[in-house]
PDB file of C-alpha atoms in Angstrom:
ATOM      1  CA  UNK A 175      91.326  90.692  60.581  1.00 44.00           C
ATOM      2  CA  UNK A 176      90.306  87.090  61.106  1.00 53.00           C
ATOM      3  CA  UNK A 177      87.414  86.198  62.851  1.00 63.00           C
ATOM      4  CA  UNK A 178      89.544  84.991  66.791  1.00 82.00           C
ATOM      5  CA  UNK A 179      88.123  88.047  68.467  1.00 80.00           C
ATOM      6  CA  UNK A 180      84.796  86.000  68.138  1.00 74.00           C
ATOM      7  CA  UNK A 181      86.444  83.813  70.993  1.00 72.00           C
ATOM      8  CA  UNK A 182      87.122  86.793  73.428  1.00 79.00           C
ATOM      9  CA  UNK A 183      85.047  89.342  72.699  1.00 87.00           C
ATOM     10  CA  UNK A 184      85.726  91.309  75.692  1.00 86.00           C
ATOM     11  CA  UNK A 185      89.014  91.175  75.781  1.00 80.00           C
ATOM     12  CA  UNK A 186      89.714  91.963  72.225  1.00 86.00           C
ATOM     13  CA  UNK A 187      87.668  94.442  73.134  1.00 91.00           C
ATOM     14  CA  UNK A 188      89.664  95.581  75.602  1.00 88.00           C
ATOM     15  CA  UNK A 189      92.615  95.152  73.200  1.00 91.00           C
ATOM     16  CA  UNK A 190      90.834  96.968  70.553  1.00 92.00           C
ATOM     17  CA  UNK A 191      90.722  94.453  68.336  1.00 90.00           C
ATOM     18  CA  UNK A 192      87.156  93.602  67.902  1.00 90.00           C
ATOM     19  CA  UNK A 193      85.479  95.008  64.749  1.00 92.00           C
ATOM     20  CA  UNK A 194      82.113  95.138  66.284  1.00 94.00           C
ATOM     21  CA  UNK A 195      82.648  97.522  68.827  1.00 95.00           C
ATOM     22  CA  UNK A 196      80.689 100.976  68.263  1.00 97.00           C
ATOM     23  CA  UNK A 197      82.289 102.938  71.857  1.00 96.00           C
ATOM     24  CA  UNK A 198      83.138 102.495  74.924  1.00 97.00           C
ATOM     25  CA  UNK A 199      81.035 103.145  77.273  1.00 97.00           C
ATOM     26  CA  UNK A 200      81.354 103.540  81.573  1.00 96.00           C
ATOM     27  CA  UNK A 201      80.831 100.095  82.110  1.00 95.00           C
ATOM     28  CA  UNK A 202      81.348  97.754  79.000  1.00 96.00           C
ATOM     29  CA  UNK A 203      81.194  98.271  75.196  1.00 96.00           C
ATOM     30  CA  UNK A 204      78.312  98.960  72.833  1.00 97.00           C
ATOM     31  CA  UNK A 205      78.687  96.913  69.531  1.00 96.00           C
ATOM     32  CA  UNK A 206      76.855  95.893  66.551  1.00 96.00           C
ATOM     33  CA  UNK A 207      75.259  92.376  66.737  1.00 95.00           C
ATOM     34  CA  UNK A 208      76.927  89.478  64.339  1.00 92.00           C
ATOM     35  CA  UNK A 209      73.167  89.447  62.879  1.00 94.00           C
ATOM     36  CA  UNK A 210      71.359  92.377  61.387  1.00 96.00           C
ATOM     37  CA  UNK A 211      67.783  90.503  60.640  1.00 96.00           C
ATOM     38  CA  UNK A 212      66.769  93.323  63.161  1.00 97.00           C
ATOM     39  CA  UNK A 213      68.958  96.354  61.241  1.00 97.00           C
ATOM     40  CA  UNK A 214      70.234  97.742  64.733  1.00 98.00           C
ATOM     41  CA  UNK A 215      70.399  95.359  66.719  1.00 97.00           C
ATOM     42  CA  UNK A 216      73.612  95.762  69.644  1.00 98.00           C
ATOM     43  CA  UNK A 217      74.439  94.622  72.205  1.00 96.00           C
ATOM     44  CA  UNK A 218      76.260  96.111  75.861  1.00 97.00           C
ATOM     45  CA  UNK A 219      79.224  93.472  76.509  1.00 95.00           C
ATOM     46  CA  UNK A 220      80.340  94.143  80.674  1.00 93.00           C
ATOM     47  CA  UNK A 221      83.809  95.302  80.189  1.00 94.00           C
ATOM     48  CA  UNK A 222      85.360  92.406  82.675  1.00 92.00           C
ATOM     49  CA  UNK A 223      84.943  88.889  80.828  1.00 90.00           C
ATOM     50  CA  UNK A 224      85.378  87.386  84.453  1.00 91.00           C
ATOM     51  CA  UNK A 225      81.690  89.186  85.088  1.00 92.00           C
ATOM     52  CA  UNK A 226      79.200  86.510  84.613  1.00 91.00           C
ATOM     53  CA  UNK A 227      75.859  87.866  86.019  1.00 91.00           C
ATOM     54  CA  UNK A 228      74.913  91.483  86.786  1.00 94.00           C
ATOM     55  CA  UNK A 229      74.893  90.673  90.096  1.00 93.00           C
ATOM     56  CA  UNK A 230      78.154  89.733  90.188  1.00 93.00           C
ATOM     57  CA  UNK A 231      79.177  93.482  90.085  1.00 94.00           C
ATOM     58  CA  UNK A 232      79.290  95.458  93.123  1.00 95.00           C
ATOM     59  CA  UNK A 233      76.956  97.997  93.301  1.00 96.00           C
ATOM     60  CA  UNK A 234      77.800 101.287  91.514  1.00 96.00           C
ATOM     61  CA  UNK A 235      79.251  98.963  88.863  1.00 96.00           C
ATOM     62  CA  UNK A 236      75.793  96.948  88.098  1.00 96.00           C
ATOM     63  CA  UNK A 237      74.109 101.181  88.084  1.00 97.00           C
ATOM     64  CA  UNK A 238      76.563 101.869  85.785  1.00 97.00           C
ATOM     65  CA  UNK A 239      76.435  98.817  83.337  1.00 97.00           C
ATOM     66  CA  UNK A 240      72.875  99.682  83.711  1.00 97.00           C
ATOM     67  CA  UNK A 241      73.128 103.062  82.480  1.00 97.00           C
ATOM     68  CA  UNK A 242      74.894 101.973  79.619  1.00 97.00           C
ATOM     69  CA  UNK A 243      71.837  99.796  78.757  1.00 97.00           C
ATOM     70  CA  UNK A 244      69.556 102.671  78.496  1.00 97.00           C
ATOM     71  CA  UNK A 245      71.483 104.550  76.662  1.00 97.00           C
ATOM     72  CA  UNK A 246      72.032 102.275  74.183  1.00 98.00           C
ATOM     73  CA  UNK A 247      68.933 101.026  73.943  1.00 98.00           C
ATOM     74  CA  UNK A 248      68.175 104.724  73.488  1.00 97.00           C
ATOM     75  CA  UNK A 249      70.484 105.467  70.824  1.00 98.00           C
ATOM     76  CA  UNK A 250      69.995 102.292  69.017  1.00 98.00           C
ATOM     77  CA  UNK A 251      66.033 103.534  69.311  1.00 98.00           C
ATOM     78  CA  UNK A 252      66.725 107.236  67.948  1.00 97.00           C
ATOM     79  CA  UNK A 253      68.823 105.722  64.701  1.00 98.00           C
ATOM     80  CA  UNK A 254      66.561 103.017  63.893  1.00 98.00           C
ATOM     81  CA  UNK A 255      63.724 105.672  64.046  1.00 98.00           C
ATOM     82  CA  UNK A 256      65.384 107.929  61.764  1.00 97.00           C
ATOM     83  CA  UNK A 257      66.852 105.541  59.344  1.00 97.00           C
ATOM     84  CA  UNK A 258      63.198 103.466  59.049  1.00 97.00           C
ATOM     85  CA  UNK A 259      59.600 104.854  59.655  1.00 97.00           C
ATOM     86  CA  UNK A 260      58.826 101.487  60.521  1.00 98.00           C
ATOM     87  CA  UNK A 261      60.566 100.918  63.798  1.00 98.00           C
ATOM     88  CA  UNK A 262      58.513 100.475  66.854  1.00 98.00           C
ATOM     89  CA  UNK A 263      60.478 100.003  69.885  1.00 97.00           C
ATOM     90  CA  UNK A 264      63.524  98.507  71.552  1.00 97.00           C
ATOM     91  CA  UNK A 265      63.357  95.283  73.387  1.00 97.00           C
ATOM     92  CA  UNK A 266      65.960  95.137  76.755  1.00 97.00           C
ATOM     93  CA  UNK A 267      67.374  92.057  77.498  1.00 95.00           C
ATOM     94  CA  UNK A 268      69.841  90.502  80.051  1.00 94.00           C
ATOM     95  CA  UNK A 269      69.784  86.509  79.222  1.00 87.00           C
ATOM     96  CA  UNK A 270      73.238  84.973  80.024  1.00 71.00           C
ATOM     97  CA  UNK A 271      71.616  81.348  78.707  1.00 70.00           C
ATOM     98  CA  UNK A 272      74.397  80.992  76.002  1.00 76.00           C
ATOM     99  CA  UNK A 273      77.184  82.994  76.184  1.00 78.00           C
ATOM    100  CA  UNK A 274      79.237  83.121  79.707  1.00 78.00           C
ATOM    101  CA  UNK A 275      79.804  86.517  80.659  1.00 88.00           C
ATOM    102  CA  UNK A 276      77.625  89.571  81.229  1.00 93.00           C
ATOM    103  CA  UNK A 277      75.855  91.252  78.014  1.00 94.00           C
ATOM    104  CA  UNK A 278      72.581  92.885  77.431  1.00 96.00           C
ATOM    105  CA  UNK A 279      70.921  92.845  73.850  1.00 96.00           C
ATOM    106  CA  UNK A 280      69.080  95.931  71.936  1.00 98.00           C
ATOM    107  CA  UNK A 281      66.501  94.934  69.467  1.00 97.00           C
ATOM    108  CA  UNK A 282      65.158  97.482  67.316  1.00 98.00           C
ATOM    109  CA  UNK A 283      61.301  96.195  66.448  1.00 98.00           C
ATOM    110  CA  UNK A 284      60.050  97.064  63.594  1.00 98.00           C
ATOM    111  CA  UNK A 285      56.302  97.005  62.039  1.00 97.00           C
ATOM    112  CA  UNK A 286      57.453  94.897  58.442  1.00 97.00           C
ATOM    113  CA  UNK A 287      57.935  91.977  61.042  1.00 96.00           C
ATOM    114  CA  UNK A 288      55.644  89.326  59.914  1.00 95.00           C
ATOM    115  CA  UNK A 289      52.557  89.866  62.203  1.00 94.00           C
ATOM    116  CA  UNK A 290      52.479  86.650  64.040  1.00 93.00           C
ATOM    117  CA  UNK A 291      56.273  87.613  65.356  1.00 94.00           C
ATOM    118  CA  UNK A 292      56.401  91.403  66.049  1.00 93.00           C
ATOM    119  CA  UNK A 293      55.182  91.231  69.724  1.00 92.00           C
ATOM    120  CA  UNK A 294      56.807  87.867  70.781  1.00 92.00           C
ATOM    121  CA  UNK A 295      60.364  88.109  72.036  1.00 93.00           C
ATOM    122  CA  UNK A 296      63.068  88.095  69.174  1.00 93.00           C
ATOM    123  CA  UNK A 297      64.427  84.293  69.624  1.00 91.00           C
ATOM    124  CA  UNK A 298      61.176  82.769  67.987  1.00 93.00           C
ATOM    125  CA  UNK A 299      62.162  84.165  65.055  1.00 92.00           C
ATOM    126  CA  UNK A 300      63.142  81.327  62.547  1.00 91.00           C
ATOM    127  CA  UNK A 301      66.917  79.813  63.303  1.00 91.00           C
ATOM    128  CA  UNK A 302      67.908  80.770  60.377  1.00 91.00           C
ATOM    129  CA  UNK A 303      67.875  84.255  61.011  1.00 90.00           C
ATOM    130  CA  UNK A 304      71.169  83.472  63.841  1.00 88.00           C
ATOM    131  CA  UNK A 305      73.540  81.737  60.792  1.00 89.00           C
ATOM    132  CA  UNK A 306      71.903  82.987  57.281  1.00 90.00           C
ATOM    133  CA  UNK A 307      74.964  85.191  55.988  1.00 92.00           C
ATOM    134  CA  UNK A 308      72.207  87.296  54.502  1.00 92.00           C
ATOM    135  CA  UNK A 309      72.016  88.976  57.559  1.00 93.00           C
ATOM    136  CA  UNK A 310      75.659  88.959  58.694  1.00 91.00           C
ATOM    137  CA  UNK A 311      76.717  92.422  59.493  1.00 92.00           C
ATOM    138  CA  UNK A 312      78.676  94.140  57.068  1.00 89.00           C
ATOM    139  CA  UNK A 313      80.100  96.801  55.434  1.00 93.00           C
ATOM    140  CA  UNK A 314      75.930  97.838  54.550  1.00 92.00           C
ATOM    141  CA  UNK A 315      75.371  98.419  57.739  1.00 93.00           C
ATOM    142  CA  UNK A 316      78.058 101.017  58.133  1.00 94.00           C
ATOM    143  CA  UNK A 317      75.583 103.553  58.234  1.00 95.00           C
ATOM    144  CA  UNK A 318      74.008 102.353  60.751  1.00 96.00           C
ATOM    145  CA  UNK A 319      76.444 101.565  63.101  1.00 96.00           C
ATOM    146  CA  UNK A 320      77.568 105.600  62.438  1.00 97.00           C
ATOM    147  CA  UNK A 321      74.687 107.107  63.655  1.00 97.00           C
ATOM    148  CA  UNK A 322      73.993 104.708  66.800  1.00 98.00           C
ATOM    149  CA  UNK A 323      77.364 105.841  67.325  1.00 97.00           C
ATOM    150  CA  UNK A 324      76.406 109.376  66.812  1.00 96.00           C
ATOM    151  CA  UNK A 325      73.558 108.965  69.281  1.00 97.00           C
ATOM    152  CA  UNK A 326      75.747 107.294  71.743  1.00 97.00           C
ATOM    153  CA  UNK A 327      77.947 110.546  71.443  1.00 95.00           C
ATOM    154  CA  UNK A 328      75.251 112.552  72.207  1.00 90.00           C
ATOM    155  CA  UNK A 329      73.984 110.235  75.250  1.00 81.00           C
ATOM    156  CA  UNK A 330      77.454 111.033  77.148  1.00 74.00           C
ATOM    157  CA  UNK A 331      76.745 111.194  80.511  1.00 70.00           C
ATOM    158  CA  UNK A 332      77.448 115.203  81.002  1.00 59.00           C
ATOM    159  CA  UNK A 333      79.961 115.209  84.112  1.00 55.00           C
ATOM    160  CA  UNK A 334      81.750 112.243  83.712  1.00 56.00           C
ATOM    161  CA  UNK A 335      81.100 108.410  84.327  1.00 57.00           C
ATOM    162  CA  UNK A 336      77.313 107.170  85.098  1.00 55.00           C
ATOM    163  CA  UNK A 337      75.154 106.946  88.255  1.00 59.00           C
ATOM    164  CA  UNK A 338      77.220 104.326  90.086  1.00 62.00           C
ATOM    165  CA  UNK A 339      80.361 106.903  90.331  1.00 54.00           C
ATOM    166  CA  UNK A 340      78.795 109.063  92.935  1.00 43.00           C
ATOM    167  CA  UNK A 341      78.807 105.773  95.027  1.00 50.00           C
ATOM    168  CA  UNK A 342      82.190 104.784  94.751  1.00 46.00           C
ATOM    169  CA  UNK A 343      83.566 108.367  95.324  1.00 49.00           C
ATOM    170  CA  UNK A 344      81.212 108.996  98.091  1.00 44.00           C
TER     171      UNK A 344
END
C-alpha cells in the first residue's frame, strides 16, 4: 500500500484504506501515531474531514468524539501499563495547529524519559523524534497496536453508541 492515505487520512479511513487505523469508534477512528518515540502513542481522527474544530460539531457529536477520547486515552493507558512498568500516564490533547481537521492525540508517558522532558508537554521533545525512521511505526509495534485494540474492545460503550446518542434520539 503506498503511503497516499497520508493525504486523507479520514477519508481513507472511511474507505478503509488507512493502515493506521486500530477501530472505529462512535465518533472518529482510533489509530496508531506515524511516530512511536512514545511506544503507544494514538491518536482519535473526527470521522468527517470537513470537521475542523470540536466545536464545529453539534452537540451530542462533540460528547461523543469526546467519549472516544477517554476511552482511548484509557486503553492506550491500560496497554502501555501492561506492556512497560515504566509508563506513567496519558497526556490528552486537542491542538488543531498543524493538521486541518479535528484529532486528539494520546501520549503514553513514561519514567525512562530523560528527566528534564517527562513533565513538559511531548512537542519539546527533540525534532528529530517527528522524522527519525527509528521511530516510524512498524511491523514491531504490532503488539502494541493489538492490545490497545484489545482494550478498546473492552471499552465498548455497553448499549450502543456514546453519551451524545441519548441527545439526538431524545
Amino acid at each position: 500500500m503506498s503511503d497516499d492515505w497520508r493525504a486523507d487520512r479520514i477519508g481513507s479511513a472511511l474507505r478503509g484504506e488507512n493502515p493506521t487505523v486500530l477501530r472505529r469508534l462512535t465518533a472518529g477512528f482510533a489509530v496508531i501515531g506515524d511516530v512511536q518515540f512514545l511506544p503507544g502513542y494514538a491518536v482519535l481522527l473526527a470521522d468527517d474531514p470537513a470537521v475542523d474544530r470540536l466545536s464545529d460539531l453539534p452537540r451530542p457529536k462533540r460528547l461523543d468524539f469526546l467519549s472516544d477520547m477517554d476511552r482511548l486515552g484509557e486503553a492506550v493507558e491500560r496497554a502501555c501499563r501492561h506492556a512497560d512498568p515504566a509508563f506513567l500516564r496519558v497526556n490528552l490533547e486537542i491542538l488543531g495547529n498543524t493538521d486541518g481537521f479535528l484529532h486528539a492525540h494520546v501520549w503514553p508517558r513514561y519514567a525512562w524519559e530523560p528527566a528534564d522532558l517527562v513533565r513538559l508537554p511531548v512537542w519539546l521533545h527533540p525534532r528529530d523524534r517527528w522524522s527519525d525512521r527509528r521511530y516510524a511505526v512498524g511491523p514491531r509495534h504490532d503488539p502494541l497496536r493489538e492490545a490497545i485494540g484489545e482494550e478498546l474492545d473492552g471499552t465498548a460503550p455497553p448499549t450502543g453508541p456514546g453519551p451524545g446518542t441519548a441527545a439526538r434520539q431524545g
